[in-house]
Amino acid sequence: MSESYTLYNEKVMDHFMNPRNMGDIKEADAIGEVGAAACGDIMKISLKIDETTNRVIDARFKTFGCGSAIAASSMATELIKGRTIEELEKNFSNDNIVEALGGLPPVKIHCSVLAHEALNAALEDYKKRKGI
Ligand code: FES
């Protein structure tokens, strides 16, 4: 396919073609699953979290979604590993995902929002499980 046919940069294509951290974590400490009303895509993020430091030690995703959703959740799982839930709540947004991907077409920004929402749902799940 000629370059001119794609709206996506190389980094987005790389995360779409070779997604990082795809799958489920067995005995996850937190699971977040959300759907996008506009397109019907679904995203699930599962996390392993160190209880003493509240740091994400592993993150995986599954998506029934478009290529940008795959690329955004692949990048999101890479970006959140090693960070605490407090940092993620205060200093992490879909903009960080888009920036790390080197940009997404405007019509695909909501795919990064979906990844961020799945993360937030997982963080809420963790807090509910731990009573914090
Ligand atoms: Fe809806 Fe990508 S088109 S998540």
Tab-separated table of N, CA and C and ligand atoms in Angstrom:
chain	number	residue	atom	x	y	z
A	1	MET	N	0.847	-1.193	0.000
A	1	MET	CA	0.000	0.000	0.000
A	1	MET	C	0.888	1.250	0.000
A	2	SER	N	0.568	2.176	-0.857
A	2	SER	CA	1.364	3.395	-0.938
A	2	SER	C	1.164	4.254	0.304
A	3	GLU	N	2.220	4.976	0.693
A	3	GLU	CA	2.162	5.840	1.870
A	3	GLU	C	0.993	6.805	1.815
A	4	SER	N	0.672	7.261	0.595
A	4	SER	CA	-0.362	8.283	0.467
A	4	SER	C	-1.755	7.757	0.828
A	5	TYR	N	-1.894	6.430	0.934
A	5	TYR	CA	-3.198	5.882	1.284
A	5	TYR	C	-3.454	5.876	2.782
A	6	THR	N	-2.386	6.102	3.565
A	6	THR	CA	-2.603	6.006	5.001
A	6	THR	C	-2.533	7.365	5.681
A	7	LEU	N	-3.430	7.530	6.665
A	7	LEU	CA	-3.459	8.751	7.467
A	7	LEU	C	-2.523	8.608	8.655
A	8	TYR	N	-1.952	7.412	8.802
A	8	TYR	CA	-1.264	7.096	10.046
A	8	TYR	C	0.243	7.150	9.898
A	9	ASN	N	0.901	7.657	10.954
A	9	ASN	CA	2.361	7.721	10.915
A	9	ASN	C	2.944	6.333	11.230
A	10	GLU	N	4.265	6.238	11.134
A	10	GLU	CA	4.936	4.942	11.299
A	10	GLU	C	4.758	4.359	12.686
A	11	LYS	N	4.771	5.234	13.698
A	11	LYS	CA	4.661	4.735	15.067
A	11	LYS	C	3.284	4.122	15.310
A	12	VAL	N	2.258	4.806	14.816
A	12	VAL	CA	0.898	4.274	14.957
A	12	VAL	C	0.805	2.928	14.234
A	13	MET	N	1.344	2.881	13.021
A	13	MET	CA	1.293	1.634	12.254
A	13	MET	C	2.054	0.518	12.973
A	14	ASP	N	3.183	0.862	13.584
A	14	ASP	CA	3.975	-0.133	14.302
A	14	ASP	C	3.173	-0.708	15.470
A	15	HIS	N	2.523	0.162	16.250
A	15	HIS	CA	1.752	-0.333	17.405
A	15	HIS	C	0.490	-1.073	16.963
A	16	PHE	N	0.008	-0.736	15.763
A	16	PHE	CA	-1.142	-1.475	15.227
A	16	PHE	C	-0.708	-2.865	14.726
A	17	MET	N	0.400	-2.886	13.989
A	17	MET	CA	0.863	-4.155	13.406
A	17	MET	C	1.521	-5.068	14.447
A	18	ASN	N	2.183	-4.451	15.431
A	18	ASN	CA	2.902	-5.231	16.462
A	18	ASN	C	2.478	-4.763	17.841
A	19	PRO	N	1.233	-4.983	18.204
A	19	PRO	CA	0.766	-4.439	19.483
A	19	PRO	C	1.528	-5.008	20.677
A	20	ARG	N	1.849	-4.116	21.609
A	20	ARG	CA	2.532	-4.530	22.846
A	20	ARG	C	1.473	-4.843	23.899
A	21	ASN	N	1.770	-5.836	24.703
A	21	ASN	CA	0.943	-6.125	25.892
A	21	ASN	C	-0.501	-6.492	25.564
A	22	MET	N	-0.692	-7.235	24.494
A	22	MET	CA	-2.058	-7.630	24.167
A	22	MET	C	-2.410	-8.892	24.963
A	23	GLY	N	-3.632	-8.922	25.472
A	23	GLY	CA	-4.105	-10.098	26.197
A	23	GLY	C	-4.673	-9.731	27.551
A	24	ASP	N	-4.780	-10.746	28.400
A	24	ASP	CA	-5.337	-10.565	29.744
A	24	ASP	C	-4.267	-10.889	30.769
A	25	ILE	N	-4.344	-10.273	31.921
A	25	ILE	CA	-3.479	-10.667	33.030
A	25	ILE	C	-4.262	-11.663	33.879
A	26	LYS	N	-3.649	-12.803	34.131
A	26	LYS	CA	-4.304	-13.783	35.013
A	26	LYS	C	-4.254	-13.239	36.433
A	27	GLU	N	-5.348	-13.378	37.138
A	27	GLU	CA	-5.449	-12.870	38.506
A	27	GLU	C	-5.053	-11.397	38.569
A	28	ALA	N	-5.653	-10.624	37.692
A	28	ALA	CA	-5.384	-9.188	37.659
A	28	ALA	C	-5.856	-8.528	38.947
A	29	ASP	N	-5.183	-7.436	39.323
A	29	ASP	CA	-5.616	-6.668	40.497
A	29	ASP	C	-6.695	-5.670	40.125
A	30	ALA	N	-6.834	-5.399	38.838
A	30	ALA	CA	-7.837	-4.427	38.402
A	30	ALA	C	-8.194	-4.673	36.942
A	31	ILE	N	-9.457	-4.496	36.648
A	31	ILE	CA	-9.917	-4.642	35.252
A	31	ILE	C	-10.858	-3.490	34.925
A	32	GLY	N	-10.618	-2.868	33.773
A	32	GLY	CA	-11.518	-1.804	33.317
A	32	GLY	C	-11.991	-2.134	31.917
A	33	GLU	N	-13.298	-2.041	31.717
A	33	GLU	CA	-13.833	-2.319	30.382
A	33	GLU	C	-14.829	-1.227	30.034
A	34	VAL	N	-14.642	-0.627	28.865
A	34	VAL	CA	-15.529	0.470	28.448
A	34	VAL	C	-15.860	0.314	26.965
A	35	GLY	N	-16.901	1.014	26.566
A	35	GLY	CA	-17.294	1.001	25.164
A	35	GLY	C	-17.473	2.426	24.663
A	36	ALA	N	-17.257	2.622	23.378
A	36	ALA	CA	-17.478	3.930	22.756
A	36	ALA	C	-18.834	3.911	22.068
A	37	ALA	N	-19.720	4.774	22.531
A	37	ALA	CA	-21.071	4.793	21.976
A	37	ALA	C	-21.049	5.119	20.479
A	38	ALA	N	-20.136	6.015	20.084
A	38	ALA	CA	-20.132	6.497	18.702
A	38	ALA	C	-19.837	5.396	17.686
A	39	CYS	N	-18.893	4.500	18.012
A	39	CYS	CA	-18.469	3.510	17.024
A	39	CYS	C	-18.745	2.078	17.454
A	40	GLY	N	-19.098	1.874	18.719
A	40	GLY	CA	-19.396	0.528	19.196
A	40	GLY	C	-18.165	-0.274	19.583
A	41	ASP	N	-16.981	0.341	19.537
A	41	ASP	CA	-15.762	-0.376	19.891
A	41	ASP	C	-15.686	-0.589	21.405
A	42	ILE	N	-14.982	-1.654	21.772
A	42	ILE	CA	-14.880	-2.026	23.188
A	42	ILE	C	-13.406	-2.175	23.552
A	43	MET	N	-13.070	-1.736	24.769
A	43	MET	CA	-11.674	-1.794	25.219
A	43	MET	C	-11.617	-2.334	26.644
A	44	LYS	N	-10.653	-3.221	26.864
A	44	LYS	CA	-10.476	-3.778	28.212
A	44	LYS	C	-9.010	-3.661	28.603
A	45	ILE	N	-8.762	-3.169	29.795
A	45	ILE	CA	-7.391	-3.088	30.306
A	45	ILE	C	-7.335	-3.823	31.637
A	46	SER	N	-6.351	-4.699	31.784
A	46	SER	CA	-6.167	-5.350	33.083
A	46	SER	C	-4.784	-5.001	33.619
A	47	LEU	N	-4.722	-4.857	34.941
A	47	LEU	CA	-3.500	-4.377	35.586
A	47	LEU	C	-3.064	-5.294	36.722
A	48	LYS	N	-1.751	-5.343	36.905
A	48	LYS	CA	-1.161	-5.929	38.102
A	48	LYS	C	-0.554	-4.746	38.842
A	49	ILE	N	-0.897	-4.588	40.094
A	49	ILE	CA	-0.453	-3.409	40.840
A	49	ILE	C	0.247	-3.845	42.123
A	50	ASP	N	1.411	-3.259	42.371
A	50	ASP	CA	2.145	-3.542	43.609
A	50	ASP	C	1.397	-2.875	44.764
A	51	GLU	N	0.962	-3.715	45.686
A	51	GLU	CA	0.099	-3.221	46.760
A	51	GLU	C	0.810	-2.238	47.685
A	52	THR	N	2.120	-2.421	47.873
A	52	THR	CA	2.814	-1.556	48.818
A	52	THR	C	3.121	-0.179	48.228
A	53	THR	N	3.364	-0.133	46.922
A	53	THR	CA	3.721	1.155	46.307
A	53	THR	C	2.599	1.731	45.443
A	54	ASN	N	1.555	0.948	45.221
A	54	ASN	CA	0.472	1.350	44.302
A	54	ASN	C	0.990	1.635	42.888
A	55	ARG	N	2.034	0.889	42.505
A	55	ARG	CA	2.647	1.087	41.190
A	55	ARG	C	2.173	-0.008	40.228
A	56	VAL	N	1.901	0.389	39.005
A	56	VAL	CA	1.489	-0.585	37.986
A	56	VAL	C	2.711	-1.398	37.579
A	57	ILE	N	2.644	-2.714	37.790
A	57	ILE	CA	3.804	-3.522	37.409
A	57	ILE	C	3.553	-4.281	36.114
A	58	ASP	N	2.306	-4.430	35.728
A	58	ASP	CA	2.026	-5.025	34.418
A	58	ASP	C	0.674	-4.502	33.925
A	59	ALA	N	0.572	-4.377	32.622
A	59	ALA	CA	-0.670	-3.876	32.024
A	59	ALA	C	-0.882	-4.587	30.701
A	60	ARG	N	-2.107	-5.018	30.491
A	60	ARG	CA	-2.443	-5.669	29.209
A	60	ARG	C	-3.780	-5.161	28.711
A	61	PHE	N	-3.971	-5.311	27.416
A	61	PHE	CA	-5.242	-4.838	26.862
A	61	PHE	C	-5.813	-5.838	25.876
A	62	LYS	N	-7.116	-5.710	25.700
A	62	LYS	CA	-7.806	-6.396	24.617
A	62	LYS	C	-8.776	-5.398	24.037
A	63	THR	N	-8.894	-5.357	22.734
A	63	THR	CA	-9.877	-4.449	22.165
A	63	THR	C	-10.605	-5.076	20.992
A	64	PHE	N	-11.895	-4.825	20.999
A	64	PHE	CA	-12.697	-5.136	19.830
A	64	PHE	C	-12.882	-3.776	19.179
A	65	GLY	N	-11.853	-3.376	18.430
A	65	GLY	CA	-11.891	-2.005	17.962
A	65	GLY	C	-11.035	-1.787	16.737
A	66	CYS	N	-10.943	-0.548	16.354
A	66	CYS	CA	-10.251	-0.166	15.129
A	66	CYS	C	-8.735	-0.180	15.325
A	67	GLY	N	-8.004	0.054	14.258
A	67	GLY	CA	-6.548	0.069	14.322
A	67	GLY	C	-6.013	1.118	15.271
A	68	SER	N	-6.646	2.278	15.313
A	68	SER	CA	-6.193	3.334	16.228
A	68	SER	C	-6.448	2.948	17.673
A	69	ALA	N	-7.526	2.224	17.914
A	69	ALA	CA	-7.803	1.754	19.278
A	69	ALA	C	-6.728	0.760	19.700
A	70	ILE	N	-6.319	-0.091	18.783
A	70	ILE	CA	-5.252	-1.056	19.082
A	70	ILE	C	-3.944	-0.315	19.360
A	71	ALA	N	-3.598	0.619	18.477
A	71	ALA	CA	-2.348	1.373	18.654
A	71	ALA	C	-2.385	2.181	19.952
A	72	ALA	N	-3.527	2.815	20.241
A	72	ALA	CA	-3.629	3.668	21.440
A	72	ALA	C	-3.543	2.823	22.705
A	73	SER	N	-4.179	1.651	22.716
A	73	SER	CA	-4.119	0.862	23.942
A	73	SER	C	-2.766	0.187	24.090
A	74	SER	N	-2.142	-0.170	22.973
A	74	SER	CA	-0.785	-0.706	23.036
A	74	SER	C	0.155	0.337	23.651
A	75	MET	N	0.093	1.559	23.144
A	75	MET	CA	0.950	2.622	23.680
A	75	MET	C	0.592	2.932	25.131
A	76	ALA	N	-0.700	2.961	25.451
A	76	ALA	CA	-1.123	3.277	26.822
A	76	ALA	C	-0.531	2.267	27.807
A	77	THR	N	-0.579	0.980	27.462
A	77	THR	CA	-0.055	-0.024	28.396
A	77	THR	C	1.458	0.147	28.579
A	78	GLU	N	2.154	0.593	27.523
A	78	GLU	CA	3.594	0.851	27.666
A	78	GLU	C	3.839	2.055	28.582
A	79	LEU	N	3.031	3.085	28.427
A	79	LEU	CA	3.262	4.330	29.164
A	79	LEU	C	2.932	4.209	30.653
A	80	ILE	N	1.980	3.364	30.998
A	80	ILE	CA	1.533	3.341	32.397
A	80	ILE	C	2.344	2.400	33.275
A	81	LYS	N	3.082	1.497	32.658
A	81	LYS	CA	3.863	0.556	33.475
A	81	LYS	C	4.915	1.313	34.269
A	82	GLY	N	4.997	1.017	35.550
A	82	GLY	CA	5.994	1.657	36.404
A	82	GLY	C	5.484	2.922	37.081
A	83	ARG	N	4.274	3.351	36.743
A	83	ARG	CA	3.749	4.581	37.348
A	83	ARG	C	2.731	4.248	38.435
A	84	THR	N	2.623	5.141	39.404
A	84	THR	CA	1.690	4.886	40.505
A	84	THR	C	0.276	5.279	40.092
A	85	ILE	N	-0.697	4.736	40.798
A	85	ILE	CA	-2.072	5.081	40.443
A	85	ILE	C	-2.337	6.565	40.699
A	86	GLU	N	-1.669	7.134	41.709
A	86	GLU	CA	-1.843	8.567	41.983
A	86	GLU	C	-1.344	9.406	40.801
A	87	GLU	N	-0.155	9.059	40.297
A	87	GLU	CA	0.389	9.787	39.130
A	87	GLU	C	-0.547	9.668	37.934
A	88	LEU	N	-1.037	8.469	37.739
A	88	LEU	CA	-1.890	8.231	36.568
A	88	LEU	C	-3.194	9.007	36.667
A	89	GLU	N	-3.707	9.127	37.887
A	89	GLU	CA	-4.958	9.875	38.060
A	89	GLU	C	-4.732	11.372	37.834
A	90	LYS	N	-3.575	11.868	38.297
A	90	LYS	CA	-3.331	13.318	38.215
A	90	LYS	C	-2.686	13.754	36.903
A	91	ASN	N	-1.763	12.941	36.412
A	91	ASN	CA	-0.917	13.406	35.303
A	91	ASN	C	-0.922	12.498	34.086
A	92	PHE	N	-2.051	11.942	33.779
A	92	PHE	CA	-2.076	11.103	32.582
A	92	PHE	C	-3.412	11.294	31.879
A	93	SER	N	-3.332	11.563	30.590
A	93	SER	CA	-4.571	11.766	29.835
A	93	SER	C	-4.411	11.148	28.447
A	94	ASN	N	-5.461	11.199	27.681
A	94	ASN	CA	-5.376	10.659	26.319
A	94	ASN	C	-4.388	11.471	25.478
A	95	ASP	N	-4.169	12.737	25.853
A	95	ASP	CA	-3.187	13.554	25.121
A	95	ASP	C	-1.789	12.931	25.188
A	96	ASN	N	-1.468	12.338	26.339
A	96	ASN	CA	-0.155	11.693	26.470
A	96	ASN	C	-0.025	10.510	25.516
A	97	ILE	N	-1.126	9.819	25.323
A	97	ILE	CA	-1.117	8.666	24.408
A	97	ILE	C	-0.938	9.161	22.967
A	98	VAL	N	-1.712	10.182	22.612
A	98	VAL	CA	-1.641	10.727	21.244
A	98	VAL	C	-0.238	11.264	20.964
A	99	GLU	N	0.300	11.985	21.951
A	99	GLU	CA	1.631	12.565	21.783
A	99	GLU	C	2.683	11.467	21.591
A	100	ALA	N	2.603	10.432	22.423
A	100	ALA	CA	3.588	9.345	22.322
A	100	ALA	C	3.471	8.612	20.980
A	101	LEU	N	2.281	8.625	20.408
A	101	LEU	CA	2.097	7.987	19.099
A	101	LEU	C	2.504	8.911	17.952
A	102	GLY	N	2.861	10.143	18.293
A	102	GLY	CA	3.223	11.096	17.241
A	102	GLY	C	2.014	11.637	16.511
A	103	GLY	N	0.847	11.542	17.164
A	103	GLY	CA	-0.373	12.116	16.593
A	103	GLY	C	-1.307	11.062	16.017
A	104	LEU	N	-2.596	11.413	16.037
A	104	LEU	CA	-3.645	10.598	15.404
A	104	LEU	C	-4.499	11.546	14.578
A	105	PRO	N	-5.119	11.067	13.525
A	105	PRO	CA	-6.039	11.934	12.776
A	105	PRO	C	-7.175	12.393	13.699
A	106	PRO	N	-7.681	13.623	13.526
A	106	PRO	CA	-8.721	14.154	14.422
A	106	PRO	C	-9.898	13.196	14.612
A	107	VAL	N	-10.304	12.532	13.572
A	107	VAL	CA	-11.456	11.641	13.653
A	107	VAL	C	-11.164	10.400	14.510
A	108	LYS	N	-9.882	10.202	14.832
A	108	LYS	CA	-9.481	9.027	15.608
A	108	LYS	C	-9.035	9.361	17.032
A	109	ILE	N	-9.164	10.616	17.414
A	109	ILE	CA	-8.759	10.982	18.774
A	109	ILE	C	-9.592	10.220	19.806
A	110	HIS	N	-10.863	9.984	19.507
A	110	HIS	CA	-11.710	9.296	20.495
A	110	HIS	C	-11.209	7.890	20.808
A	111	CYS	N	-10.413	7.316	19.918
A	111	CYS	CA	-9.852	5.986	20.180
A	111	CYS	C	-8.865	6.062	21.358
A	112	SER	N	-8.126	7.180	21.438
A	112	SER	CA	-7.212	7.352	22.569
A	112	SER	C	-7.996	7.660	23.843
A	113	VAL	N	-9.124	8.352	23.681
A	113	VAL	CA	-9.988	8.631	24.838
A	113	VAL	C	-10.511	7.307	25.406
A	114	LEU	N	-10.856	6.404	24.519
A	114	LEU	CA	-11.368	5.097	24.946
A	114	LEU	C	-10.305	4.349	25.762
A	115	ALA	N	-9.060	4.390	25.311
A	115	ALA	CA	-7.972	3.726	26.045
A	115	ALA	C	-7.813	4.354	27.424
A	116	HIS	N	-7.896	5.686	27.481
A	116	HIS	CA	-7.760	6.371	28.758
A	116	HIS	C	-8.937	6.039	29.679
A	117	GLU	N	-10.116	5.959	29.118
A	117	GLU	CA	-11.298	5.607	29.924
A	117	GLU	C	-11.195	4.184	30.474
A	118	ALA	N	-10.646	3.276	29.678
A	118	ALA	CA	-10.475	1.896	30.155
A	118	ALA	C	-9.489	1.872	31.317
A	119	LEU	N	-8.419	2.674	31.211
A	119	LEU	CA	-7.461	2.763	32.310
A	119	LEU	C	-8.152	3.307	33.560
A	120	ASN	N	-8.903	4.395	33.409
A	120	ASN	CA	-9.588	4.986	34.562
A	120	ASN	C	-10.551	3.995	35.202
A	121	ALA	N	-11.242	3.230	34.369
A	121	ALA	CA	-12.172	2.225	34.900
A	121	ALA	C	-11.394	1.178	35.701
A	122	ALA	N	-10.202	0.810	35.212
A	122	ALA	CA	-9.374	-0.171	35.929
A	122	ALA	C	-8.890	0.416	37.263
A	123	LEU	N	-8.519	1.688	37.255
A	123	LEU	CA	-8.055	2.313	38.501
A	123	LEU	C	-9.196	2.388	39.518
A	124	GLU	N	-10.387	2.703	39.050
A	124	GLU	CA	-11.561	2.726	39.935
A	124	GLU	C	-11.827	1.333	40.490
A	125	ASP	N	-11.693	0.324	39.642
A	125	ASP	CA	-11.903	-1.059	40.067
A	125	ASP	C	-10.899	-1.420	41.165
A	126	TYR	N	-9.660	-0.996	40.979
A	126	TYR	CA	-8.617	-1.289	41.968
A	126	TYR	C	-8.961	-0.652	43.317
A	127	LYS	N	-9.370	0.606	43.263
A	127	LYS	CA	-9.684	1.325	44.505
A	127	LYS	C	-10.885	0.695	45.206
A	128	LYS	N	-11.842	0.264	44.404
A	128	LYS	CA	-13.026	-0.372	44.994
A	128	LYS	C	-12.639	-1.695	45.666
A	129	ARG	N	-11.798	-2.465	44.982
A	129	ARG	CA	-11.377	-3.746	45.546
A	129	ARG	C	-10.602	-3.561	46.847
A	130	LYS	N	-9.784	-2.497	46.889
A	130	LYS	CA	-8.918	-2.276	48.047
A	130	LYS	C	-9.590	-1.396	49.110
A	131	GLY	N	-10.736	-0.844	48.779
A	131	GLY	CA	-11.425	0.041	49.709
A	131	GLY	C	-10.673	1.338	49.937
A	132	ILE	N	-10.016	1.854	48.872
A	132	ILE	CA	-9.288	3.136	49.019
A	132	ILE	C	-9.909	4.211	48.136
B	1	FES	FE1	-13.983	3.921	17.769
B	1	FES	FE2	-11.471	3.741	17.015
B	1	FES	S1	-13.182	4.131	15.761
B	1	FES	S2	-12.287	3.357	18.974
